PDB file of N, CA and C in Angstrom:
ATOM      1  N   UNK X   1     106.973  71.752  91.453  1.00 44.00           N
ATOM      2  CA  UNK X   1     105.638  72.170  91.777  1.00 44.00           C
ATOM      3  C   UNK X   1     105.565  72.818  93.153  1.00 44.00           C
ATOM      4  N   UNK X   2     106.403  72.385  94.060  1.00 48.00           N
ATOM      5  CA  UNK X   2     106.353  72.923  95.410  1.00 48.00           C
ATOM      6  C   UNK X   2     106.694  74.408  95.418  1.00 48.00           C
ATOM      7  N   UNK X   3     107.624  74.812  94.544  1.00 48.00           N
ATOM      8  CA  UNK X   3     108.004  76.223  94.510  1.00 48.00           C
ATOM      9  C   UNK X   3     106.851  77.100  94.039  1.00 48.00           C
ATOM     10  N   UNK X   4     106.131  76.666  93.031  1.00 46.00           N
ATOM     11  CA  UNK X   4     105.035  77.489  92.524  1.00 46.00           C
ATOM     12  C   UNK X   4     103.913  77.610  93.555  1.00 46.00           C
ATOM     13  N   UNK X   5     103.648  76.540  94.310  1.00 45.00           N
ATOM     14  CA  UNK X   5     102.605  76.628  95.327  1.00 45.00           C
ATOM     15  C   UNK X   5     103.050  77.533  96.473  1.00 45.00           C
ATOM     16  N   UNK X   6     104.343  77.530  96.784  1.00 42.00           N
ATOM     17  CA  UNK X   6     104.865  78.415  97.824  1.00 42.00           C
ATOM     18  C   UNK X   6     104.743  79.864  97.387  1.00 42.00           C
ATOM     19  N   UNK X   7     105.076  80.144  96.120  1.00 43.00           N
ATOM     20  CA  UNK X   7     104.976  81.513  95.612  1.00 43.00           C
ATOM     21  C   UNK X   7     103.527  81.996  95.617  1.00 43.00           C
ATOM     22  N   UNK X   8     102.608  81.142  95.196  1.00 40.00           N
ATOM     23  CA  UNK X   8     101.208  81.561  95.173  1.00 40.00           C
ATOM     24  C   UNK X   8     100.673  81.747  96.586  1.00 40.00           C
ATOM     25  N   UNK X   9     101.148  80.942  97.533  1.00 41.00           N
ATOM     26  CA  UNK X   9     100.731  81.100  98.917  1.00 41.00           C
ATOM     27  C   UNK X   9     101.242  82.428  99.474  1.00 41.00           C
ATOM     28  N   UNK X  10     102.487  82.777  99.164  1.00 44.00           N
ATOM     29  CA  UNK X  10     103.046  84.049  99.619  1.00 44.00           C
ATOM     30  C   UNK X  10     102.301  85.220  98.997  1.00 44.00           C
ATOM     31  N   UNK X  11     101.944  85.097  97.732  1.00 44.00           N
ATOM     32  CA  UNK X  11     101.190  86.157  97.067  1.00 44.00           C
ATOM     33  C   UNK X  11      99.817  86.304  97.696  1.00 44.00           C
ATOM     34  N   UNK X  12      99.195  85.196  98.068  1.00 44.00           N
ATOM     35  CA  UNK X  12      97.883  85.256  98.717  1.00 44.00           C
ATOM     36  C   UNK X  12      97.987  85.906 100.085  1.00 44.00           C
ATOM     37  N   UNK X  13      99.087  85.626 100.818  1.00 51.00           N
ATOM     38  CA  UNK X  13      99.283  86.220 102.138  1.00 51.00           C
ATOM     39  C   UNK X  13      99.391  87.734 102.046  1.00 51.00           C
ATOM     40  N   UNK X  14     100.156  88.236 101.080  1.00 51.00           N
ATOM     41  CA  UNK X  14     100.338  89.675 100.965  1.00 51.00           C
ATOM     42  C   UNK X  14      99.120  90.361 100.381  1.00 51.00           C
ATOM     43  N   UNK X  15      98.341  89.671  99.560  1.00 51.00           N
ATOM     44  CA  UNK X  15      97.159  90.304  98.990  1.00 51.00           C
ATOM     45  C   UNK X  15      96.105  90.564 100.060  1.00 51.00           C
ATOM     46  N   UNK X  16      96.055  89.725 101.089  1.00 50.00           N
ATOM     47  CA  UNK X  16      95.082  89.949 102.152  1.00 50.00           C
ATOM     48  C   UNK X  16      95.471  91.137 103.017  1.00 50.00           C
ATOM     49  N   UNK X  17      96.745  91.536 102.998  1.00 51.00           N
ATOM     50  CA  UNK X  17      97.194  92.681 103.776  1.00 51.00           C
ATOM     51  C   UNK X  17      96.719  93.998 103.177  1.00 51.00           C
ATOM     52  N   UNK X  18      96.375  94.010 101.906  1.00 58.00           N
ATOM     53  CA  UNK X  18      95.954  95.237 101.250  1.00 58.00           C
ATOM     54  C   UNK X  18      94.570  95.687 101.689  1.00 58.00           C
ATOM     55  N   UNK X  19      93.865  94.862 102.416  1.00 76.00           N
ATOM     56  CA  UNK X  19      92.534  95.211 102.894  1.00 76.00           C
ATOM     57  C   UNK X  19      92.645  95.799 104.299  1.00 76.00           C
ATOM     58  N   UNK X  20      92.154  97.000 104.495  1.00 88.00           N
ATOM     59  CA  UNK X  20      92.127  97.597 105.822  1.00 88.00           C
ATOM     60  C   UNK X  20      93.404  98.329 106.184  1.00 88.00           C
ATOM     61  N   UNK X  21      93.466  98.792 107.434  1.00 93.00           N
ATOM     62  CA  UNK X  21      94.618  99.586 107.885  1.00 93.00           C
ATOM     63  C   UNK X  21      95.891  98.753 108.016  1.00 93.00           C
ATOM     64  N   UNK X  22      97.025  99.435 107.886  1.00 95.00           N
ATOM     65  CA  UNK X  22      98.337  98.789 107.932  1.00 95.00           C
ATOM     66  C   UNK X  22      99.102  99.288 109.159  1.00 95.00           C
ATOM     67  N   UNK X  23      99.806  98.398 109.831  1.00 96.00           N
ATOM     68  CA  UNK X  23     100.636  98.735 110.988  1.00 96.00           C
ATOM     69  C   UNK X  23     101.750  99.687 110.557  1.00 96.00           C
ATOM     70  N   UNK X  24     101.912 100.792 111.290  1.00 96.00           N
ATOM     71  CA  UNK X  24     102.922 101.785 110.921  1.00 96.00           C
ATOM     72  C   UNK X  24     104.338 101.310 111.233  1.00 96.00           C
ATOM     73  N   UNK X  25     104.481 100.248 112.019  1.00 96.00           N
ATOM     74  CA  UNK X  25     105.805  99.748 112.388  1.00 96.00           C
ATOM     75  C   UNK X  25     106.286  98.684 111.419  1.00 96.00           C
ATOM     76  N   UNK X  26     105.470  97.657 111.174  1.00 96.00           N
ATOM     77  CA  UNK X  26     105.950  96.517 110.390  1.00 96.00           C
ATOM     78  C   UNK X  26     105.217  96.290 109.079  1.00 96.00           C
ATOM     79  N   UNK X  27     104.078  96.936 108.878  1.00 95.00           N
ATOM     80  CA  UNK X  27     103.341  96.758 107.637  1.00 95.00           C
ATOM     81  C   UNK X  27     102.342  95.624 107.659  1.00 95.00           C
ATOM     82  N   UNK X  28     102.186  94.944 108.780  1.00 95.00           N
ATOM     83  CA  UNK X  28     101.181  93.888 108.917  1.00 95.00           C
ATOM     84  C   UNK X  28      99.797  94.529 109.005  1.00 95.00           C
ATOM     85  N   UNK X  29      98.765  93.726 109.035  1.00 95.00           N
ATOM     86  CA  UNK X  29      97.402  94.247 109.131  1.00 95.00           C
ATOM     87  C   UNK X  29      97.179  94.804 110.540  1.00 95.00           C
ATOM     88  N   UNK X  30      96.862  96.081 110.628  1.00 93.00           N
ATOM     89  CA  UNK X  30      96.645  96.729 111.924  1.00 93.00           C
ATOM     90  C   UNK X  30      95.227  96.455 112.398  1.00 93.00           C
ATOM     91  N   UNK X  31      95.073  96.413 113.718  1.00 92.00           N
ATOM     92  CA  UNK X  31      93.737  96.178 114.253  1.00 92.00           C
ATOM     93  C   UNK X  31      93.290  97.273 115.212  1.00 92.00           C
ATOM     94  N   UNK X  32      94.023  98.377 115.282  1.00 88.00           N
ATOM     95  CA  UNK X  32      93.570  99.485 116.115  1.00 88.00           C
ATOM     96  C   UNK X  32      94.697 100.375 116.574  1.00 88.00           C
ATOM     97  N   UNK X  33      94.296 101.389 117.336  1.00 88.00           N
ATOM     98  CA  UNK X  33      95.266 102.321 117.915  1.00 88.00           C
ATOM     99  C   UNK X  33      95.769 101.738 119.224  1.00 88.00           C
ATOM    100  N   UNK X  34      97.074 101.569 119.317  1.00 88.00           N
ATOM    101  CA  UNK X  34      97.693 101.045 120.529  1.00 88.00           C
ATOM    102  C   UNK X  34      98.852 101.951 120.892  1.00 88.00           C
ATOM    103  N   UNK X  35      98.854 102.435 122.116  1.00 89.00           N
ATOM    104  CA  UNK X  35      99.923 103.321 122.589  1.00 89.00           C
ATOM    105  C   UNK X  35     100.110 104.506 121.649  1.00 89.00           C
ATOM    106  N   UNK X  36      99.005 105.041 121.171  1.00 87.00           N
ATOM    107  CA  UNK X  36      98.943 106.246 120.333  1.00 87.00           C
ATOM    108  C   UNK X  36      99.469 106.056 118.907  1.00 87.00           C
ATOM    109  N   UNK X  37      99.443 104.828 118.412  1.00 90.00           N
ATOM    110  CA  UNK X  37      99.839 104.570 117.025  1.00 90.00           C
ATOM    111  C   UNK X  37      98.976 103.435 116.467  1.00 90.00           C
ATOM    112  N   UNK X  38      98.771 103.435 115.161  1.00 92.00           N
ATOM    113  CA  UNK X  38      98.004 102.390 114.494  1.00 92.00           C
ATOM    114  C   UNK X  38      98.921 101.190 114.275  1.00 92.00           C
ATOM    115  N   UNK X  39      98.691 100.109 115.043  1.00 93.00           N
ATOM    116  CA  UNK X  39      99.606  98.968 115.000  1.00 93.00           C
ATOM    117  C   UNK X  39      98.853  97.639 114.986  1.00 93.00           C
ATOM    118  N   UNK X  40      99.618  96.585 114.708  1.00 95.00           N
ATOM    119  CA  UNK X  40      99.093  95.225 114.763  1.00 95.00           C
ATOM    120  C   UNK X  40      99.225  94.703 116.200  1.00 95.00           C
ATOM    121  N   UNK X  41      98.665  93.539 116.454  1.00 94.00           N
ATOM    122  CA  UNK X  41      98.756  92.933 117.789  1.00 94.00           C
ATOM    123  C   UNK X  41     100.194  92.609 118.156  1.00 94.00           C
ATOM    124  N   UNK X  42     100.988  92.165 117.177  1.00 95.00           N
ATOM    125  CA  UNK X  42     102.379  91.810 117.451  1.00 95.00           C
ATOM    126  C   UNK X  42     103.202  92.990 117.923  1.00 95.00           C
ATOM    127  N   UNK X  43     103.069  94.117 117.244  1.00 95.00           N
ATOM    128  CA  UNK X  43     103.835  95.306 117.630  1.00 95.00           C
ATOM    129  C   UNK X  43     103.319  95.897 118.933  1.00 95.00           C
ATOM    130  N   UNK X  44     102.010  95.815 119.165  1.00 93.00           N
ATOM    131  CA  UNK X  44     101.445  96.288 120.433  1.00 93.00           C
ATOM    132  C   UNK X  44     102.043  95.497 121.589  1.00 93.00           C
ATOM    133  N   UNK X  45     102.055  94.181 121.464  1.00 93.00           N
ATOM    134  CA  UNK X  45     102.576  93.323 122.524  1.00 93.00           C
ATOM    135  C   UNK X  45     104.073  93.520 122.692  1.00 93.00           C
ATOM    136  N   UNK X  46     104.801  93.611 121.582  1.00 95.00           N
ATOM    137  CA  UNK X  46     106.240  93.852 121.648  1.00 95.00           C
ATOM    138  C   UNK X  46     106.536  95.141 122.397  1.00 95.00           C
ATOM    139  N   UNK X  47     105.817  96.213 122.066  1.00 93.00           N
ATOM    140  CA  UNK X  47     106.050  97.505 122.708  1.00 93.00           C
ATOM    141  C   UNK X  47     105.718  97.438 124.189  1.00 93.00           C
ATOM    142  N   UNK X  48     104.611  96.815 124.535  1.00 90.00           N
ATOM    143  CA  UNK X  48     104.217  96.711 125.942  1.00 90.00           C
ATOM    144  C   UNK X  48     105.269  95.969 126.760  1.00 90.00           C
ATOM    145  N   UNK X  49     105.828  94.898 126.208  1.00 91.00           N
ATOM    146  CA  UNK X  49     106.798  94.088 126.941  1.00 91.00           C
ATOM    147  C   UNK X  49     108.178  94.726 127.016  1.00 91.00           C
ATOM    148  N   UNK X  50     108.523  95.587 126.056  1.00 90.00           N
ATOM    149  CA  UNK X  50     109.887  96.106 125.981  1.00 90.00           C
ATOM    150  C   UNK X  50     110.031  97.600 126.218  1.00 90.00           C
ATOM    151  N   UNK X  51     108.949  98.324 126.416  1.00 86.00           N
ATOM    152  CA  UNK X  51     109.030  99.779 126.515  1.00 86.00           C
ATOM    153  C   UNK X  51     109.822 100.244 127.728  1.00 86.00           C
ATOM    154  N   UNK X  52     109.733  99.538 128.803  1.00 80.00           N
ATOM    155  CA  UNK X  52     110.423  99.952 130.038  1.00 80.00           C
ATOM    156  C   UNK X  52     111.937  99.763 129.959  1.00 80.00           C
ATOM    157  N   UNK X  53     112.397  98.752 129.232  1.00 80.00           N
ATOM    158  CA  UNK X  53     113.837  98.462 129.191  1.00 80.00           C
ATOM    159  C   UNK X  53     114.432  98.669 127.808  1.00 80.00           C
ATOM    160  N   UNK X  54     113.883  99.604 127.038  1.00 81.00           N
ATOM    161  CA  UNK X  54     114.339  99.766 125.648  1.00 81.00           C
ATOM    162  C   UNK X  54     115.759 100.302 125.547  1.00 81.00           C
ATOM    163  N   UNK X  55     116.275 100.939 126.598  1.00 82.00           N
ATOM    164  CA  UNK X  55     117.644 101.464 126.533  1.00 82.00           C
ATOM    165  C   UNK X  55     118.687 100.350 126.575  1.00 82.00           C
ATOM    166  N   UNK X  56     118.315  99.186 127.087  1.00 85.00           N
ATOM    167  CA  UNK X  56     119.276  98.080 127.161  1.00 85.00           C
ATOM    168  C   UNK X  56     119.299  97.231 125.889  1.00 85.00           C
ATOM    169  N   UNK X  57     118.419  97.506 124.935  1.00 88.00           N
ATOM    170  CA  UNK X  57     118.384  96.739 123.689  1.00 88.00           C
ATOM    171  C   UNK X  57     119.541  97.144 122.785  1.00 88.00           C
ATOM    172  N   UNK X  58     120.159  96.168 122.166  1.00 88.00           N
ATOM    173  CA  UNK X  58     121.280  96.402 121.254  1.00 88.00           C
ATOM    174  C   UNK X  58     120.923  95.887 119.866  1.00 88.00           C
ATOM    175  N   UNK X  59     121.349  96.625 118.844  1.00 89.00           N
ATOM    176  CA  UNK X  59     121.092  96.229 117.461  1.00 89.00           C
ATOM    177  C   UNK X  59     121.816  94.918 117.149  1.00 89.00           C
ATOM    178  N   UNK X  60     121.083  93.967 116.577  1.00 83.00           N
ATOM    179  CA  UNK X  60     121.650  92.661 116.254  1.00 83.00           C
ATOM    180  C   UNK X  60     122.739  92.742 115.177  1.00 83.00           C
ATOM    181  N   UNK X  61     122.648  93.732 114.306  1.00 84.00           N
ATOM    182  CA  UNK X  61     123.613  93.883 113.226  1.00 84.00           C
ATOM    183  C   UNK X  61     124.775  94.780 113.627  1.00 84.00           C
ATOM    184  N   UNK X  62     124.740  95.296 114.842  1.00 80.00           N
ATOM    185  CA  UNK X  62     125.826  96.138 115.328  1.00 80.00           C
ATOM    186  C   UNK X  62     125.837  97.521 114.723  1.00 80.00           C
ATOM    187  N   UNK X  63     124.776  97.896 114.063  1.00 75.00           N
ATOM    188  CA  UNK X  63     124.727  99.176 113.362  1.00 75.00           C
ATOM    189  C   UNK X  63     124.118 100.284 114.183  1.00 75.00           C
ATOM    190  N   UNK X  64     123.634 101.268 113.479  1.00 73.00           N
ATOM    191  CA  UNK X  64     123.047 102.460 114.079  1.00 73.00           C
ATOM    192  C   UNK X  64     121.536 102.314 114.261  1.00 73.00           C
ATOM    193  N   UNK X  65     121.086 101.131 114.562  1.00 68.00           N
ATOM    194  CA  UNK X  65     119.656 100.852 114.719  1.00 68.00           C
ATOM    195  C   UNK X  65     118.884 101.239 113.459  1.00 68.00           C
ATOM    196  N   UNK X  66     119.298 100.682 112.344  1.00 79.00           N
ATOM    197  CA  UNK X  66     118.623 101.001 111.091  1.00 79.00           C
ATOM    198  C   UNK X  66     118.287  99.739 110.289  1.00 79.00           C
ATOM    199  N   UNK X  67     118.040  98.631 110.974  1.00 89.00           N
ATOM    200  CA  UNK X  67     117.635  97.408 110.286  1.00 89.00           C
ATOM    201  C   UNK X  67     116.274  97.623 109.639  1.00 89.00           C
ATOM    202  N   UNK X  68     116.031  96.943 108.537  1.00 90.00           N
ATOM    203  CA  UNK X  68     114.753  97.066 107.841  1.00 90.00           C
ATOM    204  C   UNK X  68     113.662  96.374 108.660  1.00 90.00           C
ATOM    205  N   UNK X  69     112.527  97.034 108.806  1.00 91.00           N
ATOM    206  CA  UNK X  69     111.393  96.461 109.518  1.00 91.00           C
ATOM    207  C   UNK X  69     110.266  96.200 108.538  1.00 91.00           C
ATOM    208  N   UNK X  70     109.869  94.958 108.422  1.00 92.00           N
ATOM    209  CA  UNK X  70     108.683  94.605 107.651  1.00 92.00           C
ATOM    210  C   UNK X  70     108.062  93.370 108.279  1.00 92.00           C
ATOM    211  N   UNK X  71     107.058  92.860 107.652  1.00 91.00           N
ATOM    212  CA  UNK X  71     106.298  91.742 108.190  1.00 91.00           C
ATOM    213  C   UNK X  71     107.181  90.524 108.468  1.00 91.00           C
ATOM    214  N   UNK X  72     108.202  90.321 107.670  1.00 92.00           N
ATOM    215  CA  UNK X  72     109.015  89.119 107.789  1.00 92.00           C
ATOM    216  C   UNK X  72     110.292  89.323 108.600  1.00 92.00           C
ATOM    217  N   UNK X  73     110.802  90.540 108.689  1.00 92.00           N
ATOM    218  CA  UNK X  73     112.062  90.771 109.402  1.00 92.00           C
ATOM    219  C   UNK X  73     111.880  91.443 110.755  1.00 92.00           C
ATOM    220  N   UNK X  74     110.643  91.670 111.170  1.00 93.00           N
ATOM    221  CA  UNK X  74     110.409  92.399 112.415  1.00 93.00           C
ATOM    222  C   UNK X  74     110.925  91.662 113.644  1.00 93.00           C
ATOM    223  N   UNK X  75     111.077  90.359 113.586  1.00 93.00           N
ATOM    224  CA  UNK X  75     111.545  89.588 114.737  1.00 93.00           C
ATOM    225  C   UNK X  75     113.066  89.480 114.819  1.00 93.00           C
ATOM    226  N   UNK X  76     113.771  90.011 113.838  1.00 92.00           N
ATOM    227  CA  UNK X  76     115.219  89.827 113.795  1.00 92.00           C
ATOM    228  C   UNK X  76     115.985  90.741 114.738  1.00 92.00           C
ATOM    229  N   UNK X  77     115.523  91.966 114.931  1.00 92.00           N
ATOM    230  CA  UNK X  77     116.280  92.927 115.736  1.00 92.00           C
ATOM    231  C   UNK X  77     115.325  93.728 116.627  1.00 92.00           C
ATOM    232  N   UNK X  78     115.342  93.417 117.911  1.00 92.00           N
ATOM    233  CA  UNK X  78     114.438  94.074 118.855  1.00 92.00           C
ATOM    234  C   UNK X  78     114.755  95.561 119.003  1.00 92.00           C
ATOM    235  N   UNK X  79     116.033  95.913 118.968  1.00 91.00           N
ATOM    236  CA  UNK X  79     116.421  97.321 119.142  1.00 91.00           C
ATOM    237  C   UNK X  79     115.888  98.182 117.999  1.00 91.00           C
ATOM    238  N   UNK X  80     116.007  97.705 116.781  1.00 93.00           N
ATOM    239  CA  UNK X  80     115.522  98.472 115.629  1.00 93.00           C
ATOM    240  C   UNK X  80     113.998  98.510 115.593  1.00 93.00           C
ATOM    241  N   UNK X  81     113.365  97.442 116.042  1.00 94.00           N
ATOM    242  CA  UNK X  81     111.903  97.443 116.099  1.00 94.00           C
ATOM    243  C   UNK X  81     111.418  98.454 117.139  1.00 94.00           C
ATOM    244  N   UNK X  82     112.097  98.513 118.283  1.00 93.00           N
ATOM    245  CA  UNK X  82     111.724  99.485 119.310  1.00 93.00           C
ATOM    246  C   UNK X  82     111.959 100.906 118.822  1.00 93.00           C
ATOM    247  N   UNK X  83     113.070 101.121 118.116  1.00 92.00           N
ATOM    248  CA  UNK X  83     113.352 102.452 117.571  1.00 92.00           C
ATOM    249  C   UNK X  83     112.248 102.879 116.606  1.00 92.00           C
ATOM    250  N   UNK X  84     111.815 101.957 115.754  1.00 94.00           N
ATOM    251  CA  UNK X  84     110.754 102.288 114.806  1.00 94.00           C
ATOM    252  C   UNK X  84     109.440 102.555 115.533  1.00 94.00           C
ATOM    253  N   UNK X  85     109.149 101.784 116.581  1.00 94.00           N
ATOM    254  CA  UNK X  85     107.944 102.033 117.383  1.00 94.00           C
ATOM    255  C   UNK X  85     107.966 103.462 117.925  1.00 94.00           C
ATOM    256  N   UNK X  86     109.089 103.863 118.491  1.00 93.00           N
ATOM    257  CA  UNK X  86     109.201 105.206 119.063  1.00 93.00           C
ATOM    258  C   UNK X  86     109.158 106.269 117.973  1.00 93.00           C
ATOM    259  N   UNK X  87     109.805 106.004 116.831  1.00 94.00           N
ATOM    260  CA  UNK X  87     109.793 106.954 115.711  1.00 94.00           C
ATOM    261  C   UNK X  87     108.382 107.145 115.145  1.00 94.00           C
ATOM    262  N   UNK X  88     107.569 106.107 115.211  1.00 94.00           N
ATOM    263  CA  UNK X  88     106.206 106.174 114.688  1.00 94.00           C
ATOM    264  C   UNK X  88     105.225 106.773 115.704  1.00 94.00           C
ATOM    265  N   UNK X  89     105.724 107.158 116.874  1.00 92.00           N
ATOM    266  CA  UNK X  89     104.892 107.870 117.839  1.00 92.00           C
ATOM    267  C   UNK X  89     104.309 107.036 118.958  1.00 92.00           C
ATOM    268  N   UNK X  90     104.727 105.798 119.105  1.00 91.00           N
ATOM    269  CA  UNK X  90     104.193 104.993 120.202  1.00 91.00           C
ATOM    270  C   UNK X  90     104.717 105.540 121.528  1.00 91.00           C
ATOM    271  N   UNK X  91     103.823 105.648 122.499  1.00 88.00           N
ATOM    272  CA  UNK X  91     104.175 106.196 123.811  1.00 88.00           C
ATOM    273  C   UNK X  91     103.488 105.408 124.905  1.00 88.00           C
ATOM    274  N   UNK X  92     104.207 105.261 126.008  1.00 82.00           N
ATOM    275  CA  UNK X  92     103.594 104.673 127.200  1.00 82.00           C
ATOM    276  C   UNK X  92     103.095 105.819 128.048  1.00 82.00           C
ATOM    277  N   UNK X  93     101.796 105.882 128.198  1.00 72.00           N
ATOM    278  CA  UNK X  93     101.198 106.866 129.081  1.00 72.00           C
ATOM    279  C   UNK X  93     100.915 106.122 130.379  1.00 72.00           C
ATOM    280  N   UNK X  94     101.765 106.306 131.374  1.00 57.00           N
ATOM    281  CA  UNK X  94     101.720 105.466 132.564  1.00 57.00           C
ATOM    282  C   UNK X  94     100.374 105.537 133.278  1.00 57.00           C
ATOM    283  N   UNK X  95      99.755 106.709 133.348  1.00 56.00           N
ATOM    284  CA  UNK X  95      98.473 106.824 134.028  1.00 56.00           C
ATOM    285  C   UNK X  95      97.412 106.001 133.293  1.00 56.00           C
ATOM    286  N   UNK X  96      97.371 106.108 131.979  1.00 56.00           N
ATOM    287  CA  UNK X  96      96.412 105.349 131.173  1.00 56.00           C
ATOM    288  C   UNK X  96      96.683 103.855 131.300  1.00 56.00           C
ATOM    289  N   UNK X  97      97.957 103.467 131.199  1.00 56.00           N
ATOM    290  CA  UNK X  97      98.331 102.057 131.258  1.00 56.00           C
ATOM    291  C   UNK X  97      97.956 101.461 132.608  1.00 56.00           C
ATOM    292  N   UNK X  98      98.233 102.171 133.691  1.00 55.00           N
ATOM    293  CA  UNK X  98      97.904 101.671 135.023  1.00 55.00           C
ATOM    294  C   UNK X  98      96.391 101.542 135.174  1.00 55.00           C
ATOM    295  N   UNK X  99      95.642 102.497 134.658  1.00 59.00           N
ATOM    296  CA  UNK X  99      94.189 102.438 134.749  1.00 59.00           C
ATOM    297  C   UNK X  99      93.644 101.226 134.006  1.00 59.00           C
ATOM    298  N   UNK X 100      94.132 100.980 132.815  1.00 60.00           N
ATOM    299  CA  UNK X 100      93.682  99.834 132.018  1.00 60.00           C
ATOM    300  C   UNK X 100      94.055  98.528 132.710  1.00 60.00           C
ATOM    301  N   UNK X 101      95.295  98.430 133.215  1.00 61.00           N
ATOM    302  CA  UNK X 101      95.716  97.205 133.897  1.00 61.00           C
ATOM    303  C   UNK X 101      94.886  96.966 135.150  1.00 61.00           C
ATOM    304  N   UNK X 102      94.589  98.018 135.898  1.00 65.00           N
ATOM    305  CA  UNK X 102      93.755  97.882 137.092  1.00 65.00           C
ATOM    306  C   UNK X 102      92.363  97.391 136.722  1.00 65.00           C
ATOM    307  N   UNK X 103      91.785  97.955 135.672  1.00 64.00           N
ATOM    308  CA  UNK X 103      90.470  97.534 135.215  1.00 64.00           C
ATOM    309  C   UNK X 103      90.479  96.071 134.779  1.00 64.00           C
ATOM    310  N   UNK X 104      91.509  95.658 134.061  1.00 65.00           N
ATOM    311  CA  UNK X 104      91.612  94.275 133.606  1.00 65.00           C
ATOM    312  C   UNK X 104      91.720  93.317 134.793  1.00 65.00           C
ATOM    313  N   UNK X 105      92.522  93.688 135.796  1.00 68.00           N
ATOM    314  CA  UNK X 105      92.676  92.845 136.986  1.00 68.00           C
ATOM    315  C   UNK X 105      91.354  92.759 137.740  1.00 68.00           C
ATOM    316  N   UNK X 106      90.641  93.866 137.859  1.00 68.00           N
ATOM    317  CA  UNK X 106      89.366  93.891 138.560  1.00 68.00           C
ATOM    318  C   UNK X 106      88.347  93.010 137.833  1.00 68.00           C
ATOM    319  N   UNK X 107      88.290  93.128 136.509  1.00 69.00           N
ATOM    320  CA  UNK X 107      87.364  92.305 135.734  1.00 69.00           C
ATOM    321  C   UNK X 107      87.683  90.825 135.883  1.00 69.00           C
ATOM    322  N   UNK X 108      88.974  90.472 135.851  1.00 71.00           N
ATOM    323  CA  UNK X 108      89.367  89.088 135.979  1.00 71.00           C
ATOM    324  C   UNK X 108      88.996  88.536 137.357  1.00 71.00           C
ATOM    325  N   UNK X 109      89.136  89.348 138.362  1.00 72.00           N
ATOM    326  CA  UNK X 109      88.886  88.910 139.727  1.00 72.00           C
ATOM    327  C   UNK X 109      87.394  88.807 140.046  1.00 72.00           C
ATOM    328  N   UNK X 110      86.613  89.812 139.648  1.00 74.00           N
ATOM    329  CA  UNK X 110      85.240  89.900 140.099  1.00 74.00           C
ATOM    330  C   UNK X 110      84.196  89.476 139.068  1.00 74.00           C
ATOM    331  N   UNK X 111      84.555  89.458 137.807  1.00 70.00           N
ATOM    332  CA  UNK X 111      83.570  89.089 136.786  1.00 70.00           C
ATOM    333  C   UNK X 111      83.780  87.680 136.231  1.00 70.00           C
ATOM    334  N   UNK X 112      84.847  87.038 136.641  1.00 58.00           N
ATOM    335  CA  UNK X 112      85.135  85.709 136.110  1.00 58.00           C
ATOM    336  C   UNK X 112      84.357  84.627 136.827  1.00 58.00           C
TER     337      UNK X 112
END
């Protein structure tokens, strides 16, 4: 019985993904445009944290950075996830990023 409930739970998880926009990197439910691409919160955060040092990332499988990226395997290989982010058009616009970070710091300091 445990297997059938697990299968139905997995089916329910994927059926909810069919509603609304889909992340261009991993296929999860997207919640907006981040770094010039339609992505989920996970890929947005991953890109923000790793965009500066993406050249030092190495493929976990030792390949040509061609690991499969989907909702369940996106955490397995950071190098391939970063490659897919860049291939899908994600970009760090330093002027925009600095402006947003400055605004966030100002709000935290003066409006909190």
